[in-house]
Amino acid sequence: MIQWKKIAGMFFIGLSILITVMCGMQLFLLVKKVCIAGFNAEAYAYDVSYITGYFTALLVQVLFGVFLFRTGRRWIQVNKAENNPQEEMQDEE
């Protein structure tokens, strides 16, 4: 029998790792843009709103990645419990 919950759990964990790597790359590019270009005095409000929006998007991506990681781990644990009920009972004792 195919263990769909285990497969989906591993997929979610892999997807969360990919999202984390993408967030790191985006954060690096943002820091590079700010450090190299600096703040433009004339467009200060634009720069602040741009950076705030960028960090908000990064925060949403990180939270989604954490959600996927936790869901993946939970599904893998449920799959183990369904396939090995005796092993789980031995752990409780």
Short mmCIF file of C-alpha atoms in Angstrom, two decimals:
data_model
loop_
_atom_site.label_atom_id
_atom_site.label_comp_id
_atom_site.label_asym_id
_atom_site.label_seq_id
_atom_site.Cartn_x
_atom_site.Cartn_y
_atom_site.Cartn_z
CA MET A 1 0.00 0.00 0.00
CA ILE A 2 1.26 3.45 -0.89
CA GLN A 3 1.90 5.62 2.17
CA TRP A 4 0.43 8.87 0.92
CA LYS A 5 0.78 10.73 4.21
CA LYS A 6 4.49 9.95 4.40
CA ILE A 7 5.03 11.01 0.79
CA ALA A 8 3.03 14.23 1.29
CA GLY A 9 4.87 14.93 4.55
CA MET A 10 8.27 14.58 2.91
CA PHE A 11 7.08 16.76 0.01
CA PHE A 12 5.94 19.47 2.42
CA ILE A 13 9.24 19.37 4.30
CA GLY A 14 11.17 19.66 1.03
CA LEU A 15 8.97 22.55 -0.08
CA SER A 16 9.52 24.34 3.23
CA ILE A 17 13.30 23.99 2.83
CA LEU A 18 13.04 25.41 -0.69
CA ILE A 19 11.00 28.37 0.58
CA THR A 20 13.58 29.00 3.31
CA VAL A 21 16.41 29.05 0.76
CA MET A 22 14.45 31.42 -1.47
CA CYS A 23 13.80 33.76 1.48
CA GLY A 24 17.50 33.80 2.29
CA MET A 25 18.36 34.69 -1.30
CA GLN A 26 15.76 37.47 -1.37
CA LEU A 27 17.02 38.88 1.91
CA PHE A 28 20.58 38.85 0.55
CA LEU A 29 19.48 40.72 -2.58
CA LEU A 30 17.63 43.30 -0.49
CA VAL A 31 20.64 43.93 1.75
CA LYS A 32 22.87 44.15 -1.32
CA LYS A 33 20.54 46.69 -2.95
CA VAL A 34 20.39 48.85 0.16
CA CYS A 35 24.13 48.67 0.87
CA ILE A 36 25.29 49.34 -2.68
CA ALA A 37 22.70 51.88 -3.77
CA GLY A 38 22.13 53.45 -0.38
CA PHE A 39 19.08 55.46 0.45
CA ASN A 40 18.08 58.09 -2.07
CA ALA A 41 17.22 61.24 -0.13
CA GLU A 42 14.61 62.31 -2.68
CA ALA A 43 12.83 58.97 -2.72
CA TYR A 44 13.18 58.14 0.98
CA ALA A 45 9.47 57.38 1.42
CA TYR A 46 9.55 55.05 -1.58
CA ASP A 47 12.59 53.23 -0.21
CA VAL A 48 11.00 52.77 3.21
CA SER A 49 7.72 51.50 1.78
CA TYR A 50 9.59 49.21 -0.62
CA ILE A 51 11.69 47.70 2.18
CA THR A 52 8.70 47.36 4.52
CA GLY A 53 6.71 45.59 1.83
CA TYR A 54 9.66 43.35 1.06
CA PHE A 55 10.07 42.32 4.71
CA THR A 56 6.32 41.70 4.99
CA ALA A 57 6.46 39.39 1.99
CA LEU A 58 9.48 37.60 3.48
CA LEU A 59 7.64 37.16 6.79
CA VAL A 60 4.62 35.63 5.05
CA GLN A 61 6.89 33.25 3.14
CA VAL A 62 8.71 32.20 6.32
CA LEU A 63 5.43 31.59 8.16
CA PHE A 64 4.13 29.52 5.24
CA GLY A 65 7.37 27.51 5.24
CA VAL A 66 7.06 26.85 8.98
CA PHE A 67 3.45 25.76 8.49
CA LEU A 68 4.46 23.36 5.71
CA PHE A 69 7.34 21.94 7.78
CA ARG A 70 5.14 21.33 10.83
CA THR A 71 2.38 19.80 8.70
CA GLY A 72 4.88 17.52 6.98
CA ARG A 73 6.34 16.32 10.29
CA ARG A 74 2.87 15.72 11.71
CA TRP A 75 1.80 13.67 8.68
CA ILE A 76 4.96 11.54 8.85
CA GLN A 77 4.33 10.87 12.56
CA VAL A 78 0.68 9.96 11.87
CA ASN A 79 1.82 7.61 9.13
CA LYS A 80 4.28 5.90 11.51
CA ALA A 81 1.57 5.53 14.16
CA GLU A 82 -0.89 4.03 11.66
CA ASN A 83 1.63 1.51 10.32
CA ASN A 84 3.19 0.49 13.66
CA PRO A 85 0.54 0.60 16.41
CA GLN A 86 2.44 -1.89 18.61
CA GLU A 87 5.62 0.18 18.51
CA GLU A 88 3.74 3.26 19.70
CA MET A 89 2.26 1.37 22.65
CA GLN A 90 5.70 0.14 23.70
CA ASP A 91 6.99 3.73 23.69
CA GLU A 92 4.22 4.83 26.06
CA GLU A 93 5.14 2.18 28.66
#
